[in-house]
Short mmCIF file of C-alpha atoms and ligand atoms in Angstrom, two decimals:
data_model
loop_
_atom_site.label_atom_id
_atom_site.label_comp_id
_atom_site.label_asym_id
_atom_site.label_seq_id
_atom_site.Cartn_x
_atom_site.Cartn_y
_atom_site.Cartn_z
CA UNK X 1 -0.36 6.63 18.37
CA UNK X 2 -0.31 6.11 14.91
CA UNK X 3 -3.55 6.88 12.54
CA UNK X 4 -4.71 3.95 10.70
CA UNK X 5 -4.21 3.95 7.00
CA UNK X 6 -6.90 2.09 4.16
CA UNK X 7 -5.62 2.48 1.02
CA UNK X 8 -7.65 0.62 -1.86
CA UNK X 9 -5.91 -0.78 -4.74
CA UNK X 10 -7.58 -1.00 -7.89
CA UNK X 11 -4.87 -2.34 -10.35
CA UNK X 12 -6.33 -2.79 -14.17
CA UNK X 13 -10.09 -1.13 -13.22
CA UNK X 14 -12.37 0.58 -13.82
CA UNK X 15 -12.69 3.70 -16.33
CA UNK X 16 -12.51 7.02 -15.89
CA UNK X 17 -16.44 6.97 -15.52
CA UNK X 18 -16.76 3.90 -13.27
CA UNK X 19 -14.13 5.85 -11.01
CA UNK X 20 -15.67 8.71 -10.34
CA UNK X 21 -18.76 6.71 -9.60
CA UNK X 22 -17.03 4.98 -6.55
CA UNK X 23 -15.05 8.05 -5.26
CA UNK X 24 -18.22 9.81 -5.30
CA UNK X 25 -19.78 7.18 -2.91
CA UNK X 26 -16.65 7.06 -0.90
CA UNK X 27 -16.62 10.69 -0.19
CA UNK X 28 -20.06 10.73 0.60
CA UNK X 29 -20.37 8.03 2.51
CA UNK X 30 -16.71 8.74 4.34
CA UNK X 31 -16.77 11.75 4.42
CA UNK X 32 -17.69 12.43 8.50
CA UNK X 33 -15.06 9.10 9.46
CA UNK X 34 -12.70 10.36 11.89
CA UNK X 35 -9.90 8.34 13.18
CA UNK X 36 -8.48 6.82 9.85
CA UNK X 37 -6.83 8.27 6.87
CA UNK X 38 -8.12 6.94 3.71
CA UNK X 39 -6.44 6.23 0.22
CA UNK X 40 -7.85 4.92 -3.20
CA UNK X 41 -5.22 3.99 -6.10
CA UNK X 42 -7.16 4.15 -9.47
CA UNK X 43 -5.41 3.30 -12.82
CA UNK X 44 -3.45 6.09 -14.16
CA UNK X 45 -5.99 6.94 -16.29
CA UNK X 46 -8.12 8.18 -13.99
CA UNK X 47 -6.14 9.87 -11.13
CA UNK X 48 -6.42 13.07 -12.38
CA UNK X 49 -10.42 12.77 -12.39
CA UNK X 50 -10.23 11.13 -9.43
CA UNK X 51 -8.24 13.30 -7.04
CA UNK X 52 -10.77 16.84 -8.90
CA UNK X 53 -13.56 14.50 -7.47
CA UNK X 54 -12.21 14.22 -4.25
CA UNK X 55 -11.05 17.95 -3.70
CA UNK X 56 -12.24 19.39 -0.31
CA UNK X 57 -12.27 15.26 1.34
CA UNK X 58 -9.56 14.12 3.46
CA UNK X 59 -9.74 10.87 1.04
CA UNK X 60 -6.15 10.35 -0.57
CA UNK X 61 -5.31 9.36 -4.21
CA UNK X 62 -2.32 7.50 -4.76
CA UNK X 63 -0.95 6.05 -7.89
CA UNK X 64 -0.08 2.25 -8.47
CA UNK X 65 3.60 2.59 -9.14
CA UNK X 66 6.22 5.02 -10.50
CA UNK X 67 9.67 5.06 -12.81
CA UNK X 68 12.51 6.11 -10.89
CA UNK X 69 13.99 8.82 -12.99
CA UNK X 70 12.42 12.06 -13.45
CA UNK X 71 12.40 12.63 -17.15
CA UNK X 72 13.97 11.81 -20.74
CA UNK X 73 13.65 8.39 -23.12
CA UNK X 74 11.60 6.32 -20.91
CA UNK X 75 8.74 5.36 -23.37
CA UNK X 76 5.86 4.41 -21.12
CA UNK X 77 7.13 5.77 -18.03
CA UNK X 78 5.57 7.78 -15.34
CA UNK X 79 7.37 9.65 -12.79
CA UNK X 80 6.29 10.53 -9.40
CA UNK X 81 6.29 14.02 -9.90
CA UNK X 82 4.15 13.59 -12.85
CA UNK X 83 1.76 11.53 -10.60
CA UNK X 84 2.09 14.25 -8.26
CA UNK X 85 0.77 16.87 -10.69
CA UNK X 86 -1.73 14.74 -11.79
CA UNK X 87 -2.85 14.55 -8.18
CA UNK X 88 -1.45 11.90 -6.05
CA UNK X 89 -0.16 12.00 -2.74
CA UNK X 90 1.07 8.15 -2.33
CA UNK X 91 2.25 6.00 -4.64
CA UNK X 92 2.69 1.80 -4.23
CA UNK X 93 5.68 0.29 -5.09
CA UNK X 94 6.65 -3.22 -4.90
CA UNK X 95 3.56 -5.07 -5.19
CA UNK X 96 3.76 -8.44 -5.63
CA UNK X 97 2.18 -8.24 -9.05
CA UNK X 98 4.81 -5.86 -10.33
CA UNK X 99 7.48 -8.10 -8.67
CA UNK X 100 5.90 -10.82 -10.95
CA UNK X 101 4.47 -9.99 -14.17
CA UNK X 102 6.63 -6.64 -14.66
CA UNK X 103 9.97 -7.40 -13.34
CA UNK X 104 11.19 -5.12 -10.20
CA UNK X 105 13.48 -6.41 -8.02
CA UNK X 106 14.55 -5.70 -4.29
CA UNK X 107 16.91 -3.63 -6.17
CA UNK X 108 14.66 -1.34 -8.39
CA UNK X 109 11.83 -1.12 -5.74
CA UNK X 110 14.55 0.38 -3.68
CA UNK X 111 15.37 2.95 -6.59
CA UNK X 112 11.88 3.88 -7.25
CA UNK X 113 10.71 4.28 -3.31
CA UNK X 114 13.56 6.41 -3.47
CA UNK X 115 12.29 8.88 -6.26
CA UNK X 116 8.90 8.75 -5.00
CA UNK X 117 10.41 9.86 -1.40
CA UNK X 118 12.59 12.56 -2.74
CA UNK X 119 9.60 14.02 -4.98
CA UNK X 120 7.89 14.55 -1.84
CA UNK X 121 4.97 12.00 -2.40
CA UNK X 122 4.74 9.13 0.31
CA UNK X 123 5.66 5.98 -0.26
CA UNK X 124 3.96 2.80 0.17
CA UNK X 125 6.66 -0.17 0.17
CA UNK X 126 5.65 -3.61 0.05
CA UNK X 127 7.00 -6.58 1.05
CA UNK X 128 5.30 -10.60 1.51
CA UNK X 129 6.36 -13.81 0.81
CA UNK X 130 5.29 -16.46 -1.41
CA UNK X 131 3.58 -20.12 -0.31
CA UNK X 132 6.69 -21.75 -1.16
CA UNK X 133 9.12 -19.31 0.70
CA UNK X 134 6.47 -19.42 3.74
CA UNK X 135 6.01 -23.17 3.98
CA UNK X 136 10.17 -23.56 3.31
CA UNK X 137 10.39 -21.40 6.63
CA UNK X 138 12.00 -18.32 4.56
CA UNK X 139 9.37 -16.19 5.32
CA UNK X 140 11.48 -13.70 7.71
CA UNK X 141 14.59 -14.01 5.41
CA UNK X 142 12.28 -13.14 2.49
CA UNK X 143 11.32 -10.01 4.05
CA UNK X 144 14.50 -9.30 5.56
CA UNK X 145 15.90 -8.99 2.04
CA UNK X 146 13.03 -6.67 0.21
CA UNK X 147 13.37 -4.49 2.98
CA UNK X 148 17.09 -3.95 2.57
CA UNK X 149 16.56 -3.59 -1.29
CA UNK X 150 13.35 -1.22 -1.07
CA UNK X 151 14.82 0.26 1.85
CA UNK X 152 18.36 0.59 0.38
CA UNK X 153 18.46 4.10 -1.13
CA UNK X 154 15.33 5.45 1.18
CA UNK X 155 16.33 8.19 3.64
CA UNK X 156 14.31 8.25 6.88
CA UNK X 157 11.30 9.97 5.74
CA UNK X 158 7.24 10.44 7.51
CA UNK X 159 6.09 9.51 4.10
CA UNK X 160 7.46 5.98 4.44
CA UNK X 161 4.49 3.11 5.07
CA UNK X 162 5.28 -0.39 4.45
CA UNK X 163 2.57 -2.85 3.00
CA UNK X 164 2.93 -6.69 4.54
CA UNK X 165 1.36 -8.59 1.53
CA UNK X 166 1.45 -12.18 1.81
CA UNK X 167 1.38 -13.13 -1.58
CA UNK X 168 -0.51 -16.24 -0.93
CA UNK X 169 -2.94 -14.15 0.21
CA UNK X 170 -3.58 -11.41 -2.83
CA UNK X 171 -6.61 -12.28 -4.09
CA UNK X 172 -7.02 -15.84 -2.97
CA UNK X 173 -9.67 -15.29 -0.75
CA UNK X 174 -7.14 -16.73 1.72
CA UNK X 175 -6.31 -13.97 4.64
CA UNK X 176 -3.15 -14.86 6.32
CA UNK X 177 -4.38 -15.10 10.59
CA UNK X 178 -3.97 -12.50 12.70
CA UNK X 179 -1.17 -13.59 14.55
CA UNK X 180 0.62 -14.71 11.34
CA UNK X 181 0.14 -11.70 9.79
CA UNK X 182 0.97 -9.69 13.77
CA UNK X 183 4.46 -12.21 13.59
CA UNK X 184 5.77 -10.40 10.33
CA UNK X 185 4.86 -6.89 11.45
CA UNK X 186 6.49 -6.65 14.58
CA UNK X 187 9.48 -8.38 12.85
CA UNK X 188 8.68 -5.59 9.91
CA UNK X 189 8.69 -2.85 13.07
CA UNK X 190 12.40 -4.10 14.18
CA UNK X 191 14.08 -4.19 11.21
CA UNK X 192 12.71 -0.65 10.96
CA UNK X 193 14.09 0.08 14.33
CA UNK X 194 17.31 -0.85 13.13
CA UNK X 195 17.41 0.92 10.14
CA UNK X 196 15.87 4.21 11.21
CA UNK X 197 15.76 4.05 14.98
CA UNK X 198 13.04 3.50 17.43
CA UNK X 199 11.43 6.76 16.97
CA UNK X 200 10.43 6.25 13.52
CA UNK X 201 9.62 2.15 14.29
CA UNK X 202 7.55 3.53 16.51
CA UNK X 203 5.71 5.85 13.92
CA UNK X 204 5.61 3.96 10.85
CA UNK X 205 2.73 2.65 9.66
CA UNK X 206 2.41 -1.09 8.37
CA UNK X 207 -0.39 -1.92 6.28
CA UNK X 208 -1.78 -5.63 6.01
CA UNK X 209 -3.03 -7.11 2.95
CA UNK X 210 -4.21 -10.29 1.49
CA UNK X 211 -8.23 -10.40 1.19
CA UNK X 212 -8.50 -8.18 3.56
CA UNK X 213 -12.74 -8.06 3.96
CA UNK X 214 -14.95 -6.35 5.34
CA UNK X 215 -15.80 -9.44 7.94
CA UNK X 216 -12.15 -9.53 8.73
CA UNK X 217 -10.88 -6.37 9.32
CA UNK X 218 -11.77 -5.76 12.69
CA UNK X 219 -9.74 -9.02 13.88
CA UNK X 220 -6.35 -7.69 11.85
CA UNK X 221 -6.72 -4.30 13.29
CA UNK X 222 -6.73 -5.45 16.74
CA UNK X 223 -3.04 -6.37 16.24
CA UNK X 224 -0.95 -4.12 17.68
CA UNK X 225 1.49 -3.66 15.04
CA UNK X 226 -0.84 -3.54 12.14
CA UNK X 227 -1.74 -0.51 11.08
CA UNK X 228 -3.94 -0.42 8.56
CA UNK X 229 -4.90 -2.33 4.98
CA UNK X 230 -4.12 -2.00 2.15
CA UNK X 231 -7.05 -3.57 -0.22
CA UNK X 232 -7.50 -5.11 -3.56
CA UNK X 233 -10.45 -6.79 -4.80
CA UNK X 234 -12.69 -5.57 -1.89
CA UNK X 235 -11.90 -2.09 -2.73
CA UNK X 236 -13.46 -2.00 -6.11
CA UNK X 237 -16.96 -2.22 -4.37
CA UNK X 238 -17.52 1.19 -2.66
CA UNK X 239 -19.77 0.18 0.04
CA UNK X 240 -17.31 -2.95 1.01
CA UNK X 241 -14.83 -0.58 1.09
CA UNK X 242 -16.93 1.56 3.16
CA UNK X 243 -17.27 -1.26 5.55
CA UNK X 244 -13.64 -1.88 5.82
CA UNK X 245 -12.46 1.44 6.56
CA UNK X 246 -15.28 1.77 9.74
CA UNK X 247 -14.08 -1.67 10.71
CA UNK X 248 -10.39 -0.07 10.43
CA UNK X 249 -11.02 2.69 13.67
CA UNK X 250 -9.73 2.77 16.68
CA UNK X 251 -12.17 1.31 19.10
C1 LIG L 1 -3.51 -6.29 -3.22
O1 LIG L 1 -3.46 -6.49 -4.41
O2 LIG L 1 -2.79 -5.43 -2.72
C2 LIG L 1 -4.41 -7.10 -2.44
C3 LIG L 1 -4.21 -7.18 -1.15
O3 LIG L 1 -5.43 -7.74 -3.11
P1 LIG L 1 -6.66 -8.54 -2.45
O4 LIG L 1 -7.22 -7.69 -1.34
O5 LIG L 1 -7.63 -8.73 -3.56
O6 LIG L 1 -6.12 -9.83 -1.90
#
């Protein structure tokens, strides 16, 4: 049985004010939901507000991404273990944005999910195709080869999740179907199988995302092999948020 997971990404905002406003909802309003563990990932500015706001709720705070080394003459870098101290428990890496605006690669994703793994922070990979990869039928082949990338240097691990993101989907308003987004999992699920056995396919968690909403979450959910969301644009209002992560428990 595997717990679901709703992580909310917040990319570029929201201040350190506007945060806490939102986590404070969250963790009063989410407080008493059983059944589904719950993430938000501010901007780095605010994580450390965040996660003193959240002490003493079961609500997570994870960071956006993270540098792969661990210290020296990386101007602008932030490691995991500095997110750690700062107070997060998960950090992202991989998202499609990073893939496209700030240059990782199958290759560096791999090196960073790494560090984040070995700092003892969880990690949440992820993967998706573009339109033109999807309607060239390369979707499975696309996948196939961030996983081995991110995957690459990644020991077997509890604190591994994996993040589907269609990237036709991110913020298009466009959700990819249940059963196309059910397709890639349990193809996700196999290659995991392969890599770490069936114990841990069996255990990982896969997260969906792609305007995920609160009207559609229930319908995603009800896949078997999707485990959760992982949220942009609907995050950043805390009562849609709310919505998704009640829509998000096990019936
Ligand atoms: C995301 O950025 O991870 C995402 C899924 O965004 P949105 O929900 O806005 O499509």
């Amino acid at each position: 049985m595997r717990t679901p997971f709703v992580v909310g990404n917040w990319k570029l905002n929201k201040t350190i004010a506007e945060a806490l406003v939102n986590v404070t909802e969250l963790k009063n309003q989410l407080g008493a939901v059983k059944g589904v563990d719950i993430g938000v990932a501010p901007p780095f500015t605010a994580i450390h507000s965040v996660a003193k706001r959240l002490e003493g709720s079961s609500i997570a705070v994870c960071a956006q991404d993270a540098f792969w080394e661990t210290s020296g003459a990386w101007t602008g870098a932030l490691s995991a273990s500095m997110l750690h101290d700062a107070g997060a428990t998960w950090v992202i890496v991989g998202h499609s944005e990073r893939r496209q605006h700030f240059g990782d690669t199958n290759e560096s994703v791999g090196k960073k999910a790494r560090a984040v793994i070995s700092s003892g922070v969880g990690a949440i990979v992820c993967v998706g195709e573009t339109l033109a990869e999807r309607d060239a039928g390369r979707t499975l082949s696309v996948i196939d080869a961030q996983l081995d990338g991110g995957l690459a240097e990644v020991p077997d691990s509890n604190h591994l999740v994996i993040a589907y993101e269609p990237v036709w989907a991110i913020g298009t308003g466009r959700t990819a179907t249940p059963a196309q987004a059910q397709e890639v999992h349990a193809h996700i699920r196999s290659r995991v199988a392969v890599r770490y056995g069936a114990d841990r396919a069996a255990a990982i968690r896969i997260l969906y995302g792609g305007s995920v909403k609160p009207s559609n979450t229930a319908e995603l959910m009800a896949q078997p092999d999707i485990d959760g969301a992982l949220v942009g644009g609907a995050s950043l209002e805390a009562a849609d948020f709310v919505a998704i992560v009640k829509a998000a428990r096990p019936s």
